[in-house]
PDB file of C-alpha atoms in Angstrom:
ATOM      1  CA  UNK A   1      -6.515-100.191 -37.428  1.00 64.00           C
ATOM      2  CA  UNK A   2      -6.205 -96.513 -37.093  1.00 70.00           C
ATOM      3  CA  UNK A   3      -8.914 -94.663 -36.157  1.00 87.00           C
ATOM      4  CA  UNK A   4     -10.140 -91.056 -36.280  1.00 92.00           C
ATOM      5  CA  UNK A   5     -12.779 -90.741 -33.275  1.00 93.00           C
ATOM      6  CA  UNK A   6     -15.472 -87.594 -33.988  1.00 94.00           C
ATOM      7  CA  UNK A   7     -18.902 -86.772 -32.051  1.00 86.00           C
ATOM      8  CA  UNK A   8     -21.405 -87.141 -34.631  1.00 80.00           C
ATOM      9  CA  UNK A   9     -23.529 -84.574 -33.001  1.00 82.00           C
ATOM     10  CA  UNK A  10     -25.896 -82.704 -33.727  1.00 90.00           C
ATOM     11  CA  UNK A  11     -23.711 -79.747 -32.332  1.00 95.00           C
ATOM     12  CA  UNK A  12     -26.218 -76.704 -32.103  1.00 96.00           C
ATOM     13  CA  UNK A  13     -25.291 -73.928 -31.410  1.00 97.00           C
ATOM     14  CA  UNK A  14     -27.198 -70.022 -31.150  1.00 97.00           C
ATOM     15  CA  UNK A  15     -25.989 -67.321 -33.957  1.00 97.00           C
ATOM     16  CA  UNK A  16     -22.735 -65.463 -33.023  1.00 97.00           C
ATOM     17  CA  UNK A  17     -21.445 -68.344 -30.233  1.00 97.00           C
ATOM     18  CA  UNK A  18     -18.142 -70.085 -30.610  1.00 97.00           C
ATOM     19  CA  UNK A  19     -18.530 -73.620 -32.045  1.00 97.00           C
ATOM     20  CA  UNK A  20     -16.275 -76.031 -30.440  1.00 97.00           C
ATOM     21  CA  UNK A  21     -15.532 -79.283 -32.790  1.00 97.00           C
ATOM     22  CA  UNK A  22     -13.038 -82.526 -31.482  1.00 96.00           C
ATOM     23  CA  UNK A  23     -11.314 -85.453 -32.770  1.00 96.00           C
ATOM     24  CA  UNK A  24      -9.244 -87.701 -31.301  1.00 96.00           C
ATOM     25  CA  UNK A  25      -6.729 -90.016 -33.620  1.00 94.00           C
ATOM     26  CA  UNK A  26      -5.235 -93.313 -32.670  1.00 91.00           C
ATOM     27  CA  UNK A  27      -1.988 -93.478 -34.769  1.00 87.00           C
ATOM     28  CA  UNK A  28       0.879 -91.691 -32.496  1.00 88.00           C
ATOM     29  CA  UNK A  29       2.674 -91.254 -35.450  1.00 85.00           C
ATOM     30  CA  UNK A  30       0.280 -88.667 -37.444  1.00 87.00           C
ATOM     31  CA  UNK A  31       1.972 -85.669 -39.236  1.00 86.00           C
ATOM     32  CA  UNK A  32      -1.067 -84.392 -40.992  1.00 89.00           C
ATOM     33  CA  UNK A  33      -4.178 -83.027 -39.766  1.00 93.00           C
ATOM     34  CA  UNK A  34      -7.052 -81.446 -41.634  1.00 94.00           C
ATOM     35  CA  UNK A  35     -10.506 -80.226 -41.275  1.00 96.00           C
ATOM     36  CA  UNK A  36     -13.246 -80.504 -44.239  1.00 96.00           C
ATOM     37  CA  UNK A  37     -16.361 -79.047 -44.174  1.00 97.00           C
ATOM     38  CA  UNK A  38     -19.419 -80.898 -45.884  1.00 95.00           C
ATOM     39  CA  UNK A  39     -22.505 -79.509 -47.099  1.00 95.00           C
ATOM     40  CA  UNK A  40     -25.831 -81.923 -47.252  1.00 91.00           C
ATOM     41  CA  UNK A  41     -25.681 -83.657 -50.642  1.00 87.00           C
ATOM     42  CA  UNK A  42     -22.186 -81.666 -51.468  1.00 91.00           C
ATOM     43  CA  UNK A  43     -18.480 -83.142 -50.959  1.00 92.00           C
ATOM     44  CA  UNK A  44     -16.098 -82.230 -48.781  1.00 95.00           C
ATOM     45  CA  UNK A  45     -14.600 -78.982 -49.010  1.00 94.00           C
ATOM     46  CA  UNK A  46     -10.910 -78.566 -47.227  1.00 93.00           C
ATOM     47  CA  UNK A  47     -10.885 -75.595 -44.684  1.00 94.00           C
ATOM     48  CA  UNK A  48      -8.318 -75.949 -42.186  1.00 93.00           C
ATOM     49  CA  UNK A  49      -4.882 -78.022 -42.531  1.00 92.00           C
ATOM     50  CA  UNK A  50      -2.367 -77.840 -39.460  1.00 93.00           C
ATOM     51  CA  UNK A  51       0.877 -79.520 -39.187  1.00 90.00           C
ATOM     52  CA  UNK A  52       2.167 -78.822 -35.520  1.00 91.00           C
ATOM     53  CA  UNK A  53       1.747 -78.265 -32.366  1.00 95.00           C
ATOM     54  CA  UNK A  54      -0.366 -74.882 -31.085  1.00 95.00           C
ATOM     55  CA  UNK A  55      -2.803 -72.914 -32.799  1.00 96.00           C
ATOM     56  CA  UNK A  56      -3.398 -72.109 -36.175  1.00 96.00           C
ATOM     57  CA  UNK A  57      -6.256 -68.857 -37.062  1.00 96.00           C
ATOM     58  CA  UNK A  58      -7.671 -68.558 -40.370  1.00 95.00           C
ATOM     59  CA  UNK A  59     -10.768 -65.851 -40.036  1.00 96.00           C
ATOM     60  CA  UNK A  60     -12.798 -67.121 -38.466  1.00 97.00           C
ATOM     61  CA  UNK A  61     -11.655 -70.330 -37.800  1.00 97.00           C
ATOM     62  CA  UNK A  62      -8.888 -71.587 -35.367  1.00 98.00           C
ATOM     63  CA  UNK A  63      -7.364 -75.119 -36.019  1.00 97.00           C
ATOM     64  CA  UNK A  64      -5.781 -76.552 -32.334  1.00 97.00           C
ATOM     65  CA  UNK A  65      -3.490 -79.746 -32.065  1.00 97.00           C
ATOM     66  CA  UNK A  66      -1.771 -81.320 -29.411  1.00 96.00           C
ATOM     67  CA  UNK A  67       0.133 -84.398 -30.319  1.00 94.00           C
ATOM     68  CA  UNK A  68       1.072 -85.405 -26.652  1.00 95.00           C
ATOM     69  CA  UNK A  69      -3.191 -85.885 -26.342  1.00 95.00           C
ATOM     70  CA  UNK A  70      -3.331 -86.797 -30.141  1.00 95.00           C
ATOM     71  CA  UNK A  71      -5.817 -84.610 -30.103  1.00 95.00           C
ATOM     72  CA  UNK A  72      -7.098 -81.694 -32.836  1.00 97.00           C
ATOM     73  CA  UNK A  73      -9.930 -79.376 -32.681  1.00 97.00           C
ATOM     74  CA  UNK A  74     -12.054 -76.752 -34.406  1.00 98.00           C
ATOM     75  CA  UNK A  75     -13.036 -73.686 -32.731  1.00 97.00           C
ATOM     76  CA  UNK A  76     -15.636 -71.543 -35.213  1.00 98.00           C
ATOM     77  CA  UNK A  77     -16.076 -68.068 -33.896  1.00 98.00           C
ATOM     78  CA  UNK A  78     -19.310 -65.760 -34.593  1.00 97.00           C
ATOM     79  CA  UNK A  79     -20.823 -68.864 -35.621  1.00 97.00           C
ATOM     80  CA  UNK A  80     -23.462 -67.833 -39.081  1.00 97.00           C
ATOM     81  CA  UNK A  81     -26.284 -70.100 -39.684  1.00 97.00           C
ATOM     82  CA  UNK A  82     -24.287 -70.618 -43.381  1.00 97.00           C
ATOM     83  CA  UNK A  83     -21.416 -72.621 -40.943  1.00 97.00           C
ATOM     84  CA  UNK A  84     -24.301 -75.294 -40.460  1.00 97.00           C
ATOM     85  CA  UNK A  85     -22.579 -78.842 -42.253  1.00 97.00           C
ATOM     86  CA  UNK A  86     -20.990 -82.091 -41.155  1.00 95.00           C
ATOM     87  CA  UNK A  87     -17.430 -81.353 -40.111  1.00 97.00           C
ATOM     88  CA  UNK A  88     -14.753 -84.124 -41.147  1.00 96.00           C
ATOM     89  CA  UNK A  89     -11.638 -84.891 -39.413  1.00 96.00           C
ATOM     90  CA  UNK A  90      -9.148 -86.020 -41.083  1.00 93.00           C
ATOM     91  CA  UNK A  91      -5.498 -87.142 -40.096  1.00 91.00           C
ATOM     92  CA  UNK A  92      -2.566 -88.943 -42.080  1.00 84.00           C
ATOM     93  CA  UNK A  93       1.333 -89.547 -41.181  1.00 64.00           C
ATOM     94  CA  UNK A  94       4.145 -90.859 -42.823  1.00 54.00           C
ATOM     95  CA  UNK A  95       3.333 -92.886 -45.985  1.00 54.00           C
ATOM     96  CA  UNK A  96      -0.028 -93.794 -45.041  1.00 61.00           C
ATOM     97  CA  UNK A  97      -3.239 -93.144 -46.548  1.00 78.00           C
ATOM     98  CA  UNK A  98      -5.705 -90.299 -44.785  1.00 84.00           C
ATOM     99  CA  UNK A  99      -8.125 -91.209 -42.697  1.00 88.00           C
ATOM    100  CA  UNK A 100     -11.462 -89.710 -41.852  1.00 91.00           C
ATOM    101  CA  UNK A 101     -13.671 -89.670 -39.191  1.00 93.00           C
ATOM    102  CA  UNK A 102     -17.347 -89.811 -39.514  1.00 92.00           C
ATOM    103  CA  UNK A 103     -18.112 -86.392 -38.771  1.00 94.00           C
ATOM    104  CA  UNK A 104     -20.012 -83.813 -36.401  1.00 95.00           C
ATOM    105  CA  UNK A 105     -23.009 -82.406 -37.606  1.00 95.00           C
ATOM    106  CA  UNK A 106     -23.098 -78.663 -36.884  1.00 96.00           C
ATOM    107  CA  UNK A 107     -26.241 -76.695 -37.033  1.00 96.00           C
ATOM    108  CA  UNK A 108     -25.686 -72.940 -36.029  1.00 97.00           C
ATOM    109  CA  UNK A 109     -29.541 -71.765 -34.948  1.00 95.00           C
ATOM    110  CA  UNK A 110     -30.219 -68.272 -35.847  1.00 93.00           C
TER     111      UNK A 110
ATOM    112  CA  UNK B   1     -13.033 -75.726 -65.667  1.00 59.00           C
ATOM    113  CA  UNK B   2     -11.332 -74.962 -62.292  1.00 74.00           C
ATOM    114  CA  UNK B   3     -10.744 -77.788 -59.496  1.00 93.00           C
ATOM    115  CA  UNK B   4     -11.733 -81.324 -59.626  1.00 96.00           C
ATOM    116  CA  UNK B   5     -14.614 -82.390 -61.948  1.00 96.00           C
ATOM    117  CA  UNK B   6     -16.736 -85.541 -62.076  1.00 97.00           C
ATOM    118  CA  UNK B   7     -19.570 -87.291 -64.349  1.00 97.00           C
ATOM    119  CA  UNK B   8     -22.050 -88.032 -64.349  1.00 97.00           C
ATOM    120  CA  UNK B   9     -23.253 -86.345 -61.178  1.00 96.00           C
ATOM    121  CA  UNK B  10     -26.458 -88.968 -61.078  1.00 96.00           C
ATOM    122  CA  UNK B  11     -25.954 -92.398 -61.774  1.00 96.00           C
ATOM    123  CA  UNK B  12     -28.511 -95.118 -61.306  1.00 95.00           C
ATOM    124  CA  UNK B  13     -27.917 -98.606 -62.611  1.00 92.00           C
ATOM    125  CA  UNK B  14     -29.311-102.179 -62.682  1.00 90.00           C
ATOM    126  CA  UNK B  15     -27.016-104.891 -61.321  1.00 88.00           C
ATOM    127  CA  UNK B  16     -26.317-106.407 -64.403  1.00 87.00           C
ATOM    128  CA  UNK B  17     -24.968-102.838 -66.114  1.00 88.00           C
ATOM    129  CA  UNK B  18     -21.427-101.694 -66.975  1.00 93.00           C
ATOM    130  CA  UNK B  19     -20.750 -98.044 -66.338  1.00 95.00           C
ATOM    131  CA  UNK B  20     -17.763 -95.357 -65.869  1.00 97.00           C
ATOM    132  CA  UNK B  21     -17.190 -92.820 -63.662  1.00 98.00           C
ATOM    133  CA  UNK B  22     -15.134 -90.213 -64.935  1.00 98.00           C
ATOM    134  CA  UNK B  23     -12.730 -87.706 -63.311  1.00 98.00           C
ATOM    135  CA  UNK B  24     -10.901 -84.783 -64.259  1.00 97.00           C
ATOM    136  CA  UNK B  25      -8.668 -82.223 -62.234  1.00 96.00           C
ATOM    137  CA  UNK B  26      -7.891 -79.138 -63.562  1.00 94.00           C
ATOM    138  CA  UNK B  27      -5.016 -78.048 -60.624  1.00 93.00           C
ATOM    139  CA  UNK B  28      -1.479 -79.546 -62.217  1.00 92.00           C
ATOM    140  CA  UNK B  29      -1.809 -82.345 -59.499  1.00 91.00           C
ATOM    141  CA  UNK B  30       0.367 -85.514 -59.849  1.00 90.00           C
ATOM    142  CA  UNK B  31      -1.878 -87.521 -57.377  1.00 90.00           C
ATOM    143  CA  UNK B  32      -5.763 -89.170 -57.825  1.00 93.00           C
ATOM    144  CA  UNK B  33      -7.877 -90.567 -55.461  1.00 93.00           C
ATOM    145  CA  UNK B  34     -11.618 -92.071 -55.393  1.00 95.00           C
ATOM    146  CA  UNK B  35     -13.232 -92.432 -51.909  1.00 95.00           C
ATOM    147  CA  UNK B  36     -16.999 -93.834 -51.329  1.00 95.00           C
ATOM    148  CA  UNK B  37     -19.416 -92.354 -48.956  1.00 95.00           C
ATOM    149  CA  UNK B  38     -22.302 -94.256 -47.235  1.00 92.00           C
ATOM    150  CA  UNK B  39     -24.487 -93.235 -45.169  1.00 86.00           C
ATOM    151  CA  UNK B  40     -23.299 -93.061 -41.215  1.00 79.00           C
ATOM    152  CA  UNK B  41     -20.134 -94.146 -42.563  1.00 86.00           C
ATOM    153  CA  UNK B  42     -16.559 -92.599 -42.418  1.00 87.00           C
ATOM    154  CA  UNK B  43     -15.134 -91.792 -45.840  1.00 90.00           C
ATOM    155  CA  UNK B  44     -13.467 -95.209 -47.531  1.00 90.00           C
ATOM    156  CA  UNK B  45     -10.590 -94.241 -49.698  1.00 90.00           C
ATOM    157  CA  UNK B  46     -10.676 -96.701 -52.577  1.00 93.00           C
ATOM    158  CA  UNK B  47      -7.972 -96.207 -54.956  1.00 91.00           C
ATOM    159  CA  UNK B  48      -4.882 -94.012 -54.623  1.00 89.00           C
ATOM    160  CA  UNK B  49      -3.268 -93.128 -58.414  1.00 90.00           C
ATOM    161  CA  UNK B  50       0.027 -91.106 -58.273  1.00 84.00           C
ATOM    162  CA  UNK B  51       1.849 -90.195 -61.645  1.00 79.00           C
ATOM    163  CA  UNK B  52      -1.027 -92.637 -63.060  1.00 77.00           C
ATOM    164  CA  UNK B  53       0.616 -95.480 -61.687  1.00 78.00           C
ATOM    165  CA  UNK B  54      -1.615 -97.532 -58.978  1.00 79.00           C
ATOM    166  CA  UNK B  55      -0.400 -97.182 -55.174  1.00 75.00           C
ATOM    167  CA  UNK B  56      -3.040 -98.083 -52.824  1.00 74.00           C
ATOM    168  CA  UNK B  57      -5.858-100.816 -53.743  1.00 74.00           C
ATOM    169  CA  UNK B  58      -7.714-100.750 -50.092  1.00 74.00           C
ATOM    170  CA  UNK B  59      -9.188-104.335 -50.799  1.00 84.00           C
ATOM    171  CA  UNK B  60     -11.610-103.182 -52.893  1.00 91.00           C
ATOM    172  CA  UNK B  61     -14.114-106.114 -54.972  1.00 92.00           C
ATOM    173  CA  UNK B  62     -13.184-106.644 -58.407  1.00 92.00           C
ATOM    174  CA  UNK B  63     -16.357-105.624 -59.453  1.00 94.00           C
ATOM    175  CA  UNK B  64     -14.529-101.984 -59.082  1.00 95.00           C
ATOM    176  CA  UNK B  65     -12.228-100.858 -61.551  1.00 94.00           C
ATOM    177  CA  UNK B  66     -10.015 -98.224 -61.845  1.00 95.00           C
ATOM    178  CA  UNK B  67      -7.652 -96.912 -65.082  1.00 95.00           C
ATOM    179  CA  UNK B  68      -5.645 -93.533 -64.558  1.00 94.00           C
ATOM    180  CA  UNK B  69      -5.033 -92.891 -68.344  1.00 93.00           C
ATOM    181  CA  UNK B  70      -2.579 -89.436 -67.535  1.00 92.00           C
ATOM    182  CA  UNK B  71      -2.191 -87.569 -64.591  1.00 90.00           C
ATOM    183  CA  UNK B  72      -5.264 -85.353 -64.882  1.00 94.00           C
ATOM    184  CA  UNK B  73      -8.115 -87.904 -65.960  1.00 96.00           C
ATOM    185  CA  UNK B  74      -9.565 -90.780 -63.766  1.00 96.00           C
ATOM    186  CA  UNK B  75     -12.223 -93.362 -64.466  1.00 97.00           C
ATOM    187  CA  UNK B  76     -13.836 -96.153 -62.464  1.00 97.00           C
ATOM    188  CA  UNK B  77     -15.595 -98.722 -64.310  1.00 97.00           C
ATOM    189  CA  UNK B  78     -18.768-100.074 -62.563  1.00 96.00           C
ATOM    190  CA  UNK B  79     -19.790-103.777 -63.792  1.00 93.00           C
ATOM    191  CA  UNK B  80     -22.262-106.390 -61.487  1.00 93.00           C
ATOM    192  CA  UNK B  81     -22.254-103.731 -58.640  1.00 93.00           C
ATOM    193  CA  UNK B  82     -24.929-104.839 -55.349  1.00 94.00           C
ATOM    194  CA  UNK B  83     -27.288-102.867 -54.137  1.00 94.00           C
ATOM    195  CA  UNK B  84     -25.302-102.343 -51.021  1.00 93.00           C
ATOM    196  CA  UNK B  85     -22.559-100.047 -53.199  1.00 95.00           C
ATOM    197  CA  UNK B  86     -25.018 -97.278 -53.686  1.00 96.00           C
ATOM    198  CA  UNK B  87     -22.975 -94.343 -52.358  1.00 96.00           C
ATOM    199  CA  UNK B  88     -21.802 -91.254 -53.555  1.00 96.00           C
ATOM    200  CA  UNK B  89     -18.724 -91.597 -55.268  1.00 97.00           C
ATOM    201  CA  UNK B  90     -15.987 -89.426 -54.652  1.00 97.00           C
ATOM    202  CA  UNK B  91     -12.657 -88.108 -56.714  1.00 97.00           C
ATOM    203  CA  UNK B  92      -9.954 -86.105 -55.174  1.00 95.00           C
ATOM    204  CA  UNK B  93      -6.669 -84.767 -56.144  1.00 93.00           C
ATOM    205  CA  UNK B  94      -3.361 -83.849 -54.416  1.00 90.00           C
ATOM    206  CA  UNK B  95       0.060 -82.369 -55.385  1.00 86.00           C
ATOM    207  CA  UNK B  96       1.267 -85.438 -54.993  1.00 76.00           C
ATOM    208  CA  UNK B  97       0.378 -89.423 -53.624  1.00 66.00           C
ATOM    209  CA  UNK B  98       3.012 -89.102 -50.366  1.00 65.00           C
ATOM    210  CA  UNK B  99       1.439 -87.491 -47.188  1.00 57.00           C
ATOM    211  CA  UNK B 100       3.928 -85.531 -46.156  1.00 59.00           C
ATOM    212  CA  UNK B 101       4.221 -82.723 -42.915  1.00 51.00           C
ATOM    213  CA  UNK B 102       4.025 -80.164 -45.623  1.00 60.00           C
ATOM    214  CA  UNK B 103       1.178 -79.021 -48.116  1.00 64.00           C
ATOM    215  CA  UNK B 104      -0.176 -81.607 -49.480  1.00 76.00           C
ATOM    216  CA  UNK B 105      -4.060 -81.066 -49.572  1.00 85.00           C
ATOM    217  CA  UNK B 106      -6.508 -83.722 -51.300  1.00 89.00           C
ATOM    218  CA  UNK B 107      -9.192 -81.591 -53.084  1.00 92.00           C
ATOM    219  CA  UNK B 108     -12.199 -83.080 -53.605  1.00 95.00           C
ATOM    220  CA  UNK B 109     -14.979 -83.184 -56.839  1.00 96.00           C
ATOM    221  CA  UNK B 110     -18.644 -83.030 -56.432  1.00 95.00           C
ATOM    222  CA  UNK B 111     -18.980 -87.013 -56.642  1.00 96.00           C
ATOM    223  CA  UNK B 112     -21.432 -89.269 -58.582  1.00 97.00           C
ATOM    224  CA  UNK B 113     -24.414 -90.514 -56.484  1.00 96.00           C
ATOM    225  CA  UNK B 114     -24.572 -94.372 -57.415  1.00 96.00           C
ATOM    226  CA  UNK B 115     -28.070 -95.943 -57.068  1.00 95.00           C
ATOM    227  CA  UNK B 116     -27.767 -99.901 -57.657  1.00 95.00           C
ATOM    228  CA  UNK B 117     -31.108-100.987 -58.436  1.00 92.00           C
TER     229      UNK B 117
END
């Protein structure tokens, strides 16, 4: 069974901090790695996608992986009270269907 | 219409009911997917659809099905559904149904909320 491991939270955080979100993924084999961003009531809404090892910046956000540690994260900087949502990590490889994780609950305080 | 559309966005149905979700993508994808989301629960893809031919079934009941009539347009048909399948309903879209290490996105529609009375 692969598995996509996520604190649900809730992460809270003051205006302006950095927001620090992990997941951890059990298949060794994973290629793809993305993070969604869900609004209460709303679906998912893709915002990151990274594909290899290091760092990958995108405004605000910064999208780390380290395969060795099968290991991804989501650093949000400047954090705004509009970045408050459930955070999904999600992770695929090969053939084989994505998989999400349950979430982490972010709440940015202002 | 841009993006991935679904109807209705409210659903709420006896047991004994037939219904249809519908889904339409308006981004030139190849691929279709519906997920369902419970409460406390990871996302559970469903169905996979790519080039409207049926590649992932993830042991769903029989009481679910799907039909992928062309390449943009995605129904599932609802018929004896429990009160324990409430969930919101999702449909999502990629370039194509093979994850691959290059783009290959799922974008996701607003979903159907499903209340099984």
């Amino acid at each position: 069974q692969k598995e996509v491991e996520q604190n649900s939270g809730p992460l809270s955080v003051p205006e302006g901090a950095i927001a620090s979100l992990n997941c951890t993924y059990s298949d060794r084999g994973s290629q793809s790695f993305f993070w969604y961003r869900q609004y209460s009531g709303k679906s998912p809404e893709l915002i990151m996608s990274i594909y290899s090892n290091g760092d990958k910046e995108d405004g605000r956000f910064t999208a780390q992986l380290n395969k060795a540690s099968q290991y991804v994260s989501l650093l949000i900087r400047d954090s705004q009270p509009s970045d408050s949502a459930t955070y999904l990590c999600a992770v695929t490889g090969g053939s084989e269907k994505l998989v999400f994780g349950k979430g982490t609950k972010l709440t940015v305080n202002p | 219409e841009t993006g991935v559309t679904q109807t209705p966005r409210h659903l709420v149905m006896g047991m004994t009911n037939k219904k249809s979700l519908k889904c339409e993508q308006h981004l030139g994808h190849n691929a279709m997917y519906w997920y369902k989301q419970s409460a406390k629960k990871p996302l559970e893809l469903m169905f996979v659809y790519s080039l409207e031919e049926r590649v992932e079934n993830n042991s769903v009941p029989s009481r679910f099905s799907p039909e992928c009539p062309n390449s943009s347009h995605l129904f599932l048909h609802l018929h004896t559904l429990q009160p324990e399948d409430s969930a919101l309903y999702l449909c999502a879209s990629s370039q194509d149904g093979i994850p691959r290490q290059t783009d290959n996105e799922q974008f996701f529609g607003p979903g159907t909320r499903l209340t099984v009375l």
